[in-house]
Amino acid sequence: MKINSSIMLLVFSVAVSCTASAPAVEDSRAEIKEMVKNNSATLIDVRIPEQFNENSIPNAVNIPLADLASHLDFLKSQKEVVVFCNKGIQAKQAVEFLRKNGVENVHDGKTLDNIKAIKNEK
C-alpha cells in the first residue's frame, strides 16, 4: 500500500508540474531604464488612489490593480506600458494579468522607488 501511495503522489506531482504555466519573461533593467528615461512608455501606478495621490511619478497614470480589466483597450493602445507599485508584488500580478488578457507591451517596473531612481539617474 505504501508503494501505491508513493506512485500516486509521483504521478500527481508530474501531472501538476506539466500543467503549470511557464514563468513570465522578465525584462532587463536596461530595457526598463531605457523606456522610462526616454519617456517612451506609459507609466502605470497600480497602487490604490490614496497612495498614488500621496506620492507617485510625474505623468504616471493611476490604474489600481483591481481596475485593470476595465482599462485593457487603453493599455493595448499604448506603445509600451511599465507598471509599478510599492513592493513589486502588485506590479508582477499586473504584468501577469495583462499579458494573459492580450496586453503584450507591458513591462514590470517593480517599485515606485525603482522608477524614481531611474528617473533621477543622470
PDB file of C-alpha atoms in Angstrom, residues 12 19-20 24 26 32 39-40 42 45 50 70 72 76 82 86-87 90-91 94 100-101 106-107 114-115 119-121:
ATOM      1  CA  PHE A  12       0.177  13.658  -9.331  1.00  0.00           C
ATOM      2  CA  THR A  19       0.217  21.802 -16.418  1.00  0.00           C
ATOM      3  CA  ALA A  20       1.880  24.705 -14.632  1.00  0.00           C
ATOM      4  CA  ALA A  24       6.887  35.089 -17.459  1.00  0.00           C
ATOM      5  CA  GLU A  26      11.364  39.377 -17.289  1.00  0.00           C
ATOM      6  CA  ILE A  32      13.075  49.256 -18.374  1.00  0.00           C
ATOM      7  CA  ASN A  39       9.566  58.648 -21.827  1.00  0.00           C
ATOM      8  CA  SER A  40       8.659  56.046 -24.449  1.00  0.00           C
ATOM      9  CA  THR A  42       3.215  54.944 -20.280  1.00  0.00           C
ATOM     10  CA  ASP A  45       0.941  53.067 -10.912  1.00  0.00           C
ATOM     11  CA  GLU A  50      -4.786  57.241  -1.782  1.00  0.00           C
ATOM     12  CA  SER A  70     -11.735  47.867 -17.361  1.00  0.00           C
ATOM     13  CA  LEU A  72      -7.481  46.824 -21.303  1.00  0.00           C
ATOM     14  CA  LYS A  76      -3.298  47.763 -25.508  1.00  0.00           C
ATOM     15  CA  VAL A  82       5.572  49.980 -17.431  1.00  0.00           C
ATOM     16  CA  ASN A  86       5.215  49.814  -3.567  1.00  0.00           C
ATOM     17  CA  LYS A  87       6.929  46.453  -3.161  1.00  0.00           C
ATOM     18  CA  GLN A  90       1.148  44.061  -7.349  1.00  0.00           C
ATOM     19  CA  ALA A  91       3.239  45.108 -10.353  1.00  0.00           C
ATOM     20  CA  ALA A  94      -0.495  43.271 -13.033  1.00  0.00           C
ATOM     21  CA  LYS A 100      -2.971  36.848 -20.064  1.00  0.00           C
ATOM     22  CA  ASN A 101      -5.503  39.367 -21.371  1.00  0.00           C
ATOM     23  CA  VAL A 106       3.611  45.550 -20.658  1.00  0.00           C
ATOM     24  CA  HIS A 107       6.772  45.555 -18.524  1.00  0.00           C
ATOM     25  CA  ASN A 114      12.896  51.819  -8.693  1.00  0.00           C
ATOM     26  CA  ILE A 115      11.158  54.085 -11.194  1.00  0.00           C
ATOM     27  CA  LYS A 119      14.164  58.991 -13.428  1.00  0.00           C
ATOM     28  CA  ASN A 120      16.764  60.620 -11.138  1.00  0.00           C
ATOM     29  CA  GLU A 121      19.810  58.995 -12.803  1.00  0.00           C
TER      30      GLU A 121
END
